[in-house]
XYZ file of N, CA, C and O in Angstrom:
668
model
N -35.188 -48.379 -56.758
C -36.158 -47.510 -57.409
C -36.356 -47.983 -58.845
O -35.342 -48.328 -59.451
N -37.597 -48.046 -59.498
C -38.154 -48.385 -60.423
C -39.020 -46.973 -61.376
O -39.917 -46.393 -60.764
N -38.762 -46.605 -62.522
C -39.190 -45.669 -63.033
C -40.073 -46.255 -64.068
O -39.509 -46.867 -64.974
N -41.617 -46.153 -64.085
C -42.295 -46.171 -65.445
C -42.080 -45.239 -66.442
O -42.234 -44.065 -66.103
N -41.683 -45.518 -67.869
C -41.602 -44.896 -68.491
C -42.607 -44.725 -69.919
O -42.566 -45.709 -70.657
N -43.272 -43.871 -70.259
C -44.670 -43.840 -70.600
C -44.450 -43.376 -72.511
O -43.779 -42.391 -72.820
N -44.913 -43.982 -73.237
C -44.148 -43.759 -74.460
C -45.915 -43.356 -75.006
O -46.966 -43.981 -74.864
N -45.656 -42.297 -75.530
C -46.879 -41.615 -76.281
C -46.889 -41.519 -78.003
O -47.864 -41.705 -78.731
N -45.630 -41.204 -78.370
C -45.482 -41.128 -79.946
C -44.408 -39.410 -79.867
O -43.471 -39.164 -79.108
N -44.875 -38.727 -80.688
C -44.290 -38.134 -80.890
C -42.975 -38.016 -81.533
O -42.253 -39.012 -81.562
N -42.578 -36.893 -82.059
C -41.208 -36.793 -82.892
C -40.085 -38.326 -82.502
O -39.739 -39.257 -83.229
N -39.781 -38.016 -81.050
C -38.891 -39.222 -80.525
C -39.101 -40.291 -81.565
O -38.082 -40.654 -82.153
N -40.518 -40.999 -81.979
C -40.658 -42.414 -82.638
C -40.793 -42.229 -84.229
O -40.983 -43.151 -85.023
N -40.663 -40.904 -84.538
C -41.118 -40.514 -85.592
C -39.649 -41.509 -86.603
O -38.502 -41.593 -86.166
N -40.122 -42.140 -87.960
C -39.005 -42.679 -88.981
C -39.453 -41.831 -90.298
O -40.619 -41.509 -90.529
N -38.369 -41.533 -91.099
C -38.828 -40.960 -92.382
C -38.858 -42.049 -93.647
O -37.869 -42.653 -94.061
N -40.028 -42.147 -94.094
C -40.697 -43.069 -95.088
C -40.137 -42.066 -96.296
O -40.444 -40.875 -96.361
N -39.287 -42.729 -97.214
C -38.674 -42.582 -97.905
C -39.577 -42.708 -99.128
O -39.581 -41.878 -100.037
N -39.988 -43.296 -99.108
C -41.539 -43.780 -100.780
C -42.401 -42.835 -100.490
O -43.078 -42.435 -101.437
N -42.600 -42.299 -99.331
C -43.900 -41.581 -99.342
C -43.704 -40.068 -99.028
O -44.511 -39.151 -99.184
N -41.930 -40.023 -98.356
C -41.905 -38.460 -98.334
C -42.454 -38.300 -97.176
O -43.170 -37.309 -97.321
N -42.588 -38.795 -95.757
C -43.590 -38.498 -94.805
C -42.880 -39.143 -93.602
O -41.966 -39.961 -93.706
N -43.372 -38.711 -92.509
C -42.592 -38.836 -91.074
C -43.894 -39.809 -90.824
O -44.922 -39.483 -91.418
N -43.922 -40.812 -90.109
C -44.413 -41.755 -89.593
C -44.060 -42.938 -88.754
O -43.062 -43.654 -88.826
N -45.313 -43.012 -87.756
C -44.702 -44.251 -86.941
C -44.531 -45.680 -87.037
O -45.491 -46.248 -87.556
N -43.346 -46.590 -86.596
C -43.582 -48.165 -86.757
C -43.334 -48.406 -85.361
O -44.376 -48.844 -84.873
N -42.285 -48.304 -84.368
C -42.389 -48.645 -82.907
C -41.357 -48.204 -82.669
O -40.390 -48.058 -83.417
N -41.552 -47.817 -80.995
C -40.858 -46.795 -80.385
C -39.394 -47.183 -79.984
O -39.011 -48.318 -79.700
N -38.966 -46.526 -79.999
C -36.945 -46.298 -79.875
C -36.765 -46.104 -78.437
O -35.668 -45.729 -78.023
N -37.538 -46.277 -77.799
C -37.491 -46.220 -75.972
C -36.231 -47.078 -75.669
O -35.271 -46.480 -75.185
N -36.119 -48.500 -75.915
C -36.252 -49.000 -75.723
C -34.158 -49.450 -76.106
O -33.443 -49.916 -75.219
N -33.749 -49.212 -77.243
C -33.248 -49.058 -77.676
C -32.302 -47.953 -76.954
O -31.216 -48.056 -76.384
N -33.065 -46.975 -77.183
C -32.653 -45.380 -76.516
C -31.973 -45.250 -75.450
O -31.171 -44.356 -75.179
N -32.369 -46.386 -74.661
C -31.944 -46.694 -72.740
C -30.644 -47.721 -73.072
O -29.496 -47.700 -72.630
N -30.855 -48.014 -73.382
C -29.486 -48.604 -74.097
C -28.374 -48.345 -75.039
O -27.347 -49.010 -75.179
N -28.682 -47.450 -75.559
C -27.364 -46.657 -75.984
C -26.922 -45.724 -74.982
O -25.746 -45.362 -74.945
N -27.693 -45.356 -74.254
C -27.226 -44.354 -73.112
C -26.917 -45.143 -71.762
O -26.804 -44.619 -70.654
N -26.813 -46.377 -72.029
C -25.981 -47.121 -70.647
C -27.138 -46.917 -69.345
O -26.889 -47.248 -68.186
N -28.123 -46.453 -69.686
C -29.133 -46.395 -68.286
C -28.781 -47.629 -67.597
O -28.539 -48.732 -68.088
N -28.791 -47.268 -66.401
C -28.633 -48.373 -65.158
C -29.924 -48.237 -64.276
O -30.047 -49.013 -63.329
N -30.638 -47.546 -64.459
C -32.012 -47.485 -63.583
C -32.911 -48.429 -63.918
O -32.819 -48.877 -65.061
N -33.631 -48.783 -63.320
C -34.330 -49.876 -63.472
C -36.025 -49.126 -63.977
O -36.836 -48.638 -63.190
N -36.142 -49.213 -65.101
C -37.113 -49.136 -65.534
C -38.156 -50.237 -66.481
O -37.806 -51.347 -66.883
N -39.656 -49.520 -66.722
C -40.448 -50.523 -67.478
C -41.023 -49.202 -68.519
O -41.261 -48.089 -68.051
N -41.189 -49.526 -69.943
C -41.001 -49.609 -71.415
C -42.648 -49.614 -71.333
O -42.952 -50.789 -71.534
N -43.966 -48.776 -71.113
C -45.120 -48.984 -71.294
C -45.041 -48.217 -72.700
O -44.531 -47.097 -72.710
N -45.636 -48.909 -74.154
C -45.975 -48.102 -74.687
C -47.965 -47.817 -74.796
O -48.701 -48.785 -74.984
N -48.378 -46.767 -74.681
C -49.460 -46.285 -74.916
C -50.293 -46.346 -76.087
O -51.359 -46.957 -76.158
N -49.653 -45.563 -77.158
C -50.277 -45.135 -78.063
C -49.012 -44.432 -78.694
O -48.554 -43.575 -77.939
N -48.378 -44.565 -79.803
C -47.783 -43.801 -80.975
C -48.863 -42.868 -81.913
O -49.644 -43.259 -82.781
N -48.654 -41.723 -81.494
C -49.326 -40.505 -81.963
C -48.536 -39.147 -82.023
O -47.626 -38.798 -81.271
N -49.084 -38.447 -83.090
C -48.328 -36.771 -82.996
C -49.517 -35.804 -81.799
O -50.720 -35.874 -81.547
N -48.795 -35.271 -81.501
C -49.219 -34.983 -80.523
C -50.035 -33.855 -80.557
O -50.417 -33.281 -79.537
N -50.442 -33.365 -82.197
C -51.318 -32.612 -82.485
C -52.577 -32.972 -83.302
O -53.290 -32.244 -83.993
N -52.679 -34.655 -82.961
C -53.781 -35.334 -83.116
C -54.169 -35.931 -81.516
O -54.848 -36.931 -81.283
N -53.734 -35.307 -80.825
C -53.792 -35.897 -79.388
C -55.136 -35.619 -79.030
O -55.484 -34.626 -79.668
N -56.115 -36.063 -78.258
C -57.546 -35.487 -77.906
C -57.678 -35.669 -76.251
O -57.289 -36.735 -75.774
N -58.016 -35.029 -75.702
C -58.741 -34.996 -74.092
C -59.165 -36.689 -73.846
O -59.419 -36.774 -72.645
N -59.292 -37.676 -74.318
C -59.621 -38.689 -74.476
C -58.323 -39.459 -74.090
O -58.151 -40.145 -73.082
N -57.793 -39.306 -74.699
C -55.567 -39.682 -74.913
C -55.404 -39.128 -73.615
O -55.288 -40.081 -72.845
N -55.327 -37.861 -72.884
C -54.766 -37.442 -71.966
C -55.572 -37.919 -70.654
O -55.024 -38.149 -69.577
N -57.184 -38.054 -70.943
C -57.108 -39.025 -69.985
C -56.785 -40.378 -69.376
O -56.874 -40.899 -68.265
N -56.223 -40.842 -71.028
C -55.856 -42.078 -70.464
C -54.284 -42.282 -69.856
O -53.952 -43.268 -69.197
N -53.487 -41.287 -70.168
C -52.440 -40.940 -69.637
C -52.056 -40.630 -68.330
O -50.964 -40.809 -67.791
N -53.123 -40.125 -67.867
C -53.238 -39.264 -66.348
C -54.055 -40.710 -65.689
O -53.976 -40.848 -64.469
N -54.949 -41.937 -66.618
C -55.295 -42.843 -65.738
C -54.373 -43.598 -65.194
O -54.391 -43.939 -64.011
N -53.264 -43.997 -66.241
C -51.843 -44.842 -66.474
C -51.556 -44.014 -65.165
O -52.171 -44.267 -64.129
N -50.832 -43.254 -65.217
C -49.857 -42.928 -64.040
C -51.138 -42.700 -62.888
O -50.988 -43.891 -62.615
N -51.936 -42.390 -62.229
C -52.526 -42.738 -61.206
C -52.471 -44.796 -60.653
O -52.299 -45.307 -59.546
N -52.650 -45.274 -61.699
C -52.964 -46.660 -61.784
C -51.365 -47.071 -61.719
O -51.260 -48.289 -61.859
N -50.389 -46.570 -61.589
C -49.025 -47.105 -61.502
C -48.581 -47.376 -60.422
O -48.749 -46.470 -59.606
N -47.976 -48.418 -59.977
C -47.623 -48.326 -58.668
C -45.923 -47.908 -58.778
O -45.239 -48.036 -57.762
N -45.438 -47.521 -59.765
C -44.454 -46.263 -59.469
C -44.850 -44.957 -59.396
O -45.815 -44.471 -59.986
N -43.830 -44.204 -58.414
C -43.874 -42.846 -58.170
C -43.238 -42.220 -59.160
O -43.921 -41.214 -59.351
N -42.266 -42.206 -59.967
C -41.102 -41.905 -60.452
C -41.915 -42.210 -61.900
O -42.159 -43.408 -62.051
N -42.414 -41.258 -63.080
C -43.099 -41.621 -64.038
C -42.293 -40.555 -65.118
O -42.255 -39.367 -64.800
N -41.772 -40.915 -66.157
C -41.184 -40.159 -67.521
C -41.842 -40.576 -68.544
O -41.823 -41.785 -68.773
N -42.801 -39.426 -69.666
C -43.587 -39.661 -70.380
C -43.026 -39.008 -71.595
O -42.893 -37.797 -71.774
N -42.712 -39.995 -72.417
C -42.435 -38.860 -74.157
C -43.464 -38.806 -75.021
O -44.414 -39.574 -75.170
N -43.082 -37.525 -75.736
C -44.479 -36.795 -76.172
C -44.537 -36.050 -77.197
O -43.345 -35.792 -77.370
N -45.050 -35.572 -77.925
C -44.888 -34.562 -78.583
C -45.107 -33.306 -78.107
O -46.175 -32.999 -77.578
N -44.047 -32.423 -78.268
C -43.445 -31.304 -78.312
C -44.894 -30.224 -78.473
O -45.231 -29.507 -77.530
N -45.534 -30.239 -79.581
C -46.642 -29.326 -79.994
C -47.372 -29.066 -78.733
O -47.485 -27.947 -78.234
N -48.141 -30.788 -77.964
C -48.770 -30.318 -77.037
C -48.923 -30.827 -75.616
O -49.848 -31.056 -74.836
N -47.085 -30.931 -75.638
C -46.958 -31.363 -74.563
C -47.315 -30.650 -73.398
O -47.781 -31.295 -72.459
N -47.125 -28.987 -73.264
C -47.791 -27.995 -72.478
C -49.318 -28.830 -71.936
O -49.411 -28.947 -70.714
N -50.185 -29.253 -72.566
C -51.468 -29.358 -72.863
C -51.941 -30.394 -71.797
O -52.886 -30.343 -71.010
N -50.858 -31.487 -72.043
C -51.263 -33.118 -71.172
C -50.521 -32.695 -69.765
O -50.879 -33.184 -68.694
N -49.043 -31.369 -69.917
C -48.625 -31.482 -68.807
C -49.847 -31.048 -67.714
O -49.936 -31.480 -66.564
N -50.865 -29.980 -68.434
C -51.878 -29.018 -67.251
C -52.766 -30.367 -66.801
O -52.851 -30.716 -65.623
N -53.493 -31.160 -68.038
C -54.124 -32.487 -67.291
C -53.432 -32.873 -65.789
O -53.695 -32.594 -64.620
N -52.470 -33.618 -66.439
C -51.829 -33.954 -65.505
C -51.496 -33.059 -64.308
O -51.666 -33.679 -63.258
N -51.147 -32.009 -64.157
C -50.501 -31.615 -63.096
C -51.749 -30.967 -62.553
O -51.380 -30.347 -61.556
N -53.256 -30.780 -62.749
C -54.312 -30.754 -62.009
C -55.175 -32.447 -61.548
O -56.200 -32.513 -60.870
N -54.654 -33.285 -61.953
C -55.297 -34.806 -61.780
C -54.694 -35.323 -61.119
O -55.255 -36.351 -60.739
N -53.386 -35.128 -60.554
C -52.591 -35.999 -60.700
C -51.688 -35.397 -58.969
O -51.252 -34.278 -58.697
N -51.699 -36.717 -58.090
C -50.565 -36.250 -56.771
C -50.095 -37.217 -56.222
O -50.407 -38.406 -56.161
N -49.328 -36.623 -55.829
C -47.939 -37.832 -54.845
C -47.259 -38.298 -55.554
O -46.599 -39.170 -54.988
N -46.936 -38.152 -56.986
C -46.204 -39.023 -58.176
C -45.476 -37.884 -58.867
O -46.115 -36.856 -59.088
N -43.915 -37.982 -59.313
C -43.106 -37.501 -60.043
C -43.397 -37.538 -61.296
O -43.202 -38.677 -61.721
N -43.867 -36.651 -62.293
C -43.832 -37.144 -63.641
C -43.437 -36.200 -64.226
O -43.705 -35.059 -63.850
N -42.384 -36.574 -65.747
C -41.902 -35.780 -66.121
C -42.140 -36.110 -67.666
O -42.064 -37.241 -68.146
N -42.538 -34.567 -68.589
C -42.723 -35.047 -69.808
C -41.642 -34.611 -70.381
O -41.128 -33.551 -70.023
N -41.189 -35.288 -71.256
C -40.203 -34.584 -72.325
C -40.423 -35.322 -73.523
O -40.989 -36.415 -73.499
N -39.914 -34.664 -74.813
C -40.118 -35.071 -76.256
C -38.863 -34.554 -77.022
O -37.915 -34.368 -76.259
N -38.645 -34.313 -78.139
C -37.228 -34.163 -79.156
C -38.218 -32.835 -80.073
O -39.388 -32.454 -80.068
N -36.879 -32.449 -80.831
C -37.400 -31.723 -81.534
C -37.247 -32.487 -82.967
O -38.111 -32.187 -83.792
N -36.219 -33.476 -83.389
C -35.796 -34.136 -84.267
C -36.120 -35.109 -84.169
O -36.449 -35.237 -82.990
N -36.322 -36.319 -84.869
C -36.692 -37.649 -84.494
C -35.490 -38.481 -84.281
O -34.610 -38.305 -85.123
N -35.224 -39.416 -83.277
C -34.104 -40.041 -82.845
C -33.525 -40.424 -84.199
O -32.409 -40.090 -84.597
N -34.211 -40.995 -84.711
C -33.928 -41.985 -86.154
C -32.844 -40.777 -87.187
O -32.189 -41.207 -88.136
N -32.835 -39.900 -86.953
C -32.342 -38.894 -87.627
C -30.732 -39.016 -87.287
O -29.949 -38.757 -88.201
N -30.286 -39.350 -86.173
C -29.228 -39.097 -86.071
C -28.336 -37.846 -85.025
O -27.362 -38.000 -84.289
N -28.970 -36.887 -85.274
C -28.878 -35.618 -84.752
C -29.956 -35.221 -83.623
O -30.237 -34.140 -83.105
N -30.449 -36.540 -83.448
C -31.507 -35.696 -82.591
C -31.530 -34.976 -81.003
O -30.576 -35.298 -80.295
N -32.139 -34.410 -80.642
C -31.891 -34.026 -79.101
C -32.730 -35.194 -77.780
O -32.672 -35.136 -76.552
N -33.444 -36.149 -78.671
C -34.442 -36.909 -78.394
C -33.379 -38.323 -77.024
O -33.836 -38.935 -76.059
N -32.358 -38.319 -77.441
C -31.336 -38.758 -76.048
C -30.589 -38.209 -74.755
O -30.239 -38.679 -73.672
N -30.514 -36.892 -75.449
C -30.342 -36.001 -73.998
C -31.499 -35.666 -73.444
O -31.691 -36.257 -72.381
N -32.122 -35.129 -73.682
C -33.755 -35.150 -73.081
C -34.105 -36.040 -72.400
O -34.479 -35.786 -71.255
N -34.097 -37.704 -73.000
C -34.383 -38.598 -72.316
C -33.456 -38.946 -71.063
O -34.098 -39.038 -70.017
N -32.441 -39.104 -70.980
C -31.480 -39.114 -70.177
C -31.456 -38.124 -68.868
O -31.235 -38.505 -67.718
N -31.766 -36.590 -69.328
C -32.304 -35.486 -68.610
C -33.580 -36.090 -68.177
O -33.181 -36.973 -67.417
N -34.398 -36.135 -68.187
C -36.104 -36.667 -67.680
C -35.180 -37.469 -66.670
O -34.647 -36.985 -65.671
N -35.080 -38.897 -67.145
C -34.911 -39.844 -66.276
C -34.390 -39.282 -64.569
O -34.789 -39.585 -63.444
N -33.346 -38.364 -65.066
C -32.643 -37.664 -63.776
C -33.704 -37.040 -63.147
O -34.186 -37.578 -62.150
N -34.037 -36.259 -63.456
C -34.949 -35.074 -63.001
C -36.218 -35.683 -62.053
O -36.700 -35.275 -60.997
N -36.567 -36.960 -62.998
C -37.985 -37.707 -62.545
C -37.260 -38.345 -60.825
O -37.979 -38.496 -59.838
N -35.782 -38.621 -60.838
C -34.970 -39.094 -59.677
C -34.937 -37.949 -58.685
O -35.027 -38.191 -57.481
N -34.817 -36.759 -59.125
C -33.989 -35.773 -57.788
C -36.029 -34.914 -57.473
O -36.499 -34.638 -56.369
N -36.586 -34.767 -58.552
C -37.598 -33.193 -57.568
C -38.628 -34.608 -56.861
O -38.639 -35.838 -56.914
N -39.338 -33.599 -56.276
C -40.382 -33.838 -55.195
C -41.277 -34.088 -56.146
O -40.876 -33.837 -57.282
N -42.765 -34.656 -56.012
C -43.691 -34.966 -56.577
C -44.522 -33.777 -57.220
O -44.981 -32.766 -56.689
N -44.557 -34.110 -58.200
C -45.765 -32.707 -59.275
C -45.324 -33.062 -60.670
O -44.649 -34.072 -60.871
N -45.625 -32.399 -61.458
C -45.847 -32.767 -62.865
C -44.524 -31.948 -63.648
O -44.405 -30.820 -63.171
N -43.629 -32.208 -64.600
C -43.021 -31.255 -64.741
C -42.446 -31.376 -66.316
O -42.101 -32.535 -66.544
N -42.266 -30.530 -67.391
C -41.363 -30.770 -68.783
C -39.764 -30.821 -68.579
O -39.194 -30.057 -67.800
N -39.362 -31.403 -69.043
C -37.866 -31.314 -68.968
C -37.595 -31.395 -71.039
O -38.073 -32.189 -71.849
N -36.693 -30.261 -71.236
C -35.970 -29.949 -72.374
C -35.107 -29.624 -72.382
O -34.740 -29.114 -71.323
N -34.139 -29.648 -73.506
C -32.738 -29.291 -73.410
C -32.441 -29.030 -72.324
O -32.398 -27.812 -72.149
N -32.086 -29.904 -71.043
C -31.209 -29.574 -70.045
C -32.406 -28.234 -68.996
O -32.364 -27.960 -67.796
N -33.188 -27.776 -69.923
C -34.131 -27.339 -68.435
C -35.515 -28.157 -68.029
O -36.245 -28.951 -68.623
N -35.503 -27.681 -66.982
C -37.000 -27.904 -65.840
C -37.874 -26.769 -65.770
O -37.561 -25.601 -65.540
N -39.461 -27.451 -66.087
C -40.483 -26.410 -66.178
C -41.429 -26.989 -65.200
O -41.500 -28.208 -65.045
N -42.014 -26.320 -64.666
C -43.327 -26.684 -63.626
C -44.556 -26.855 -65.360
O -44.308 -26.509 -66.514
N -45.788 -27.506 -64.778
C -46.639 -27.893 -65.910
C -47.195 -26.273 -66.136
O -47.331 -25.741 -67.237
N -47.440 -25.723 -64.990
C -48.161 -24.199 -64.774
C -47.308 -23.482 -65.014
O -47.375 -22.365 -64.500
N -46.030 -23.836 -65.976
C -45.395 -22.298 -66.018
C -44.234 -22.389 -66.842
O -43.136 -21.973 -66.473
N -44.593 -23.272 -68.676
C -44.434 -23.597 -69.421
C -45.058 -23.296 -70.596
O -46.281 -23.225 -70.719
N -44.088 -23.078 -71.652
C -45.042 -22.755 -73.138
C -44.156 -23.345 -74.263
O -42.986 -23.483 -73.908
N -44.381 -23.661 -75.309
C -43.584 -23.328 -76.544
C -43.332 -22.458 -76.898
O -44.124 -21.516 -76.869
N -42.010 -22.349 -77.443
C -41.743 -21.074 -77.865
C -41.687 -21.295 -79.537
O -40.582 -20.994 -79.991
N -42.622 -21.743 -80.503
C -42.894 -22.322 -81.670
C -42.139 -21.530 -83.152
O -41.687 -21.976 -84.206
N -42.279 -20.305 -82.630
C -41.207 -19.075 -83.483
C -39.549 -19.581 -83.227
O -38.715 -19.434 -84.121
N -39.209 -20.180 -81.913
C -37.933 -20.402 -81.787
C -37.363 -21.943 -81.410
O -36.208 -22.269 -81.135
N -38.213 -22.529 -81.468
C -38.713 -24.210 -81.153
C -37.996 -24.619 -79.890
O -37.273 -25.615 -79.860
N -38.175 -23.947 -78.994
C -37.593 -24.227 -77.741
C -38.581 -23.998 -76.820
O -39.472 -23.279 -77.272
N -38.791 -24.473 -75.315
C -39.548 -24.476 -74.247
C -39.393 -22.958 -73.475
O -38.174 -22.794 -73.431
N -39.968 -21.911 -72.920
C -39.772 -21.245 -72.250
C -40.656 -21.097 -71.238
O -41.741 -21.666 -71.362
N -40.371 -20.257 -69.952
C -41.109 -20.227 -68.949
C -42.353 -19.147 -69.761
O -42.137 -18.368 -70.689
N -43.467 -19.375 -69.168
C -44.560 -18.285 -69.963
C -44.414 -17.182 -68.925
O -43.906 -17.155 -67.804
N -45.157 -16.098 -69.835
C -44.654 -14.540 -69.288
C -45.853 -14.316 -68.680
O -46.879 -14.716 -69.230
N -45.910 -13.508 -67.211
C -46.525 -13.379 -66.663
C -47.162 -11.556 -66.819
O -46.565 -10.505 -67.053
N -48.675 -11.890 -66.548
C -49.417 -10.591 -66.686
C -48.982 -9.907 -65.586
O -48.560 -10.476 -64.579
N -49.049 -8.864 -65.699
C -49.742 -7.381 -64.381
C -50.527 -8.181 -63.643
O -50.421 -8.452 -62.447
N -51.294 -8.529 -64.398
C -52.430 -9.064 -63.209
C -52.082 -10.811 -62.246
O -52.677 -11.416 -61.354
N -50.807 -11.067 -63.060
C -50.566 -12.522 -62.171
C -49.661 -11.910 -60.932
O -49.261 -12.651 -60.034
């Protein structure tokens, strides 16, 4: 088994520019990342586009949802930013079938030290291995369907979204 792994930008690649006071990108820690964590899966390192993910546009997500249609892996892990990752997961998980994909992102930037941006990744990778095909977030150690996911931005964590009376 072979896993594409889909590098978007987000916090994960984020470095702090010290002269300028500012979080910004130079190239992604994917790569690196799979290798400090001893991955033994056989994966491929696509990067996309380094972006925050609240400059992301319908444009970006289609080209994301073209990538993984156009993949000839099933098994697809995409990092992302956190803000709107909810957003590309609904693209995706209405565009998108017969293929595992799983988004996850950090809340810290790897480069930091502290970040959560290696368990996450490590978590995805698994996750993208064990469910059945559909679209899904993976964070701190949980699993979200794309349809039934939110930020929780007051508490910076993922939660399932709350359902109406009327759902």
């Amino acid at each position: 088994m072979r896993a594409l792994v889909i590098v978007t930008g987000g916090t994960f690649d984020k470095e702090y520019d010290e002269l300028r006071g500012t979080l910004s990108f130079g190239r992604t820690h994917l790569p690196e990342m799979l290798k400090l964590g001893r991955c033994r899966l056989r994966t491929h390192v696509k990067t996309l586009m380094l972006k925050d993910s609240l400059f992301m546009t319908m444009a970006d997500r289609r080209r994301i949802l073209t990538l993984c249609r156009r993949s000839p892996e099933s098994r697809i892990v995409i990092t992302h930013g956190t803000d709107t990752m909810a957003e590309t997961a609904a693209v995706l998980g209405r565009g998108l079938s017969g293929k595992t994909v799983v988004l996850t992102g950090a809340m810290r930037p790897y480069r930091f030290g502290s970040s959560d941006g290696l368990f996450n990744l490590g978590s995805a990778l698994s996750f993208a291995q064990a469910l059945p095909p559909g679209v899904y977030i993976a964070m701190n150690g949980l699993i979200f369907t794309w349809d039934d996911v939110k930020k929780n931005r007051r508490l910076g964590v993922f939660t399932r979204r709350q359902k109406t009376q009327a759902q």
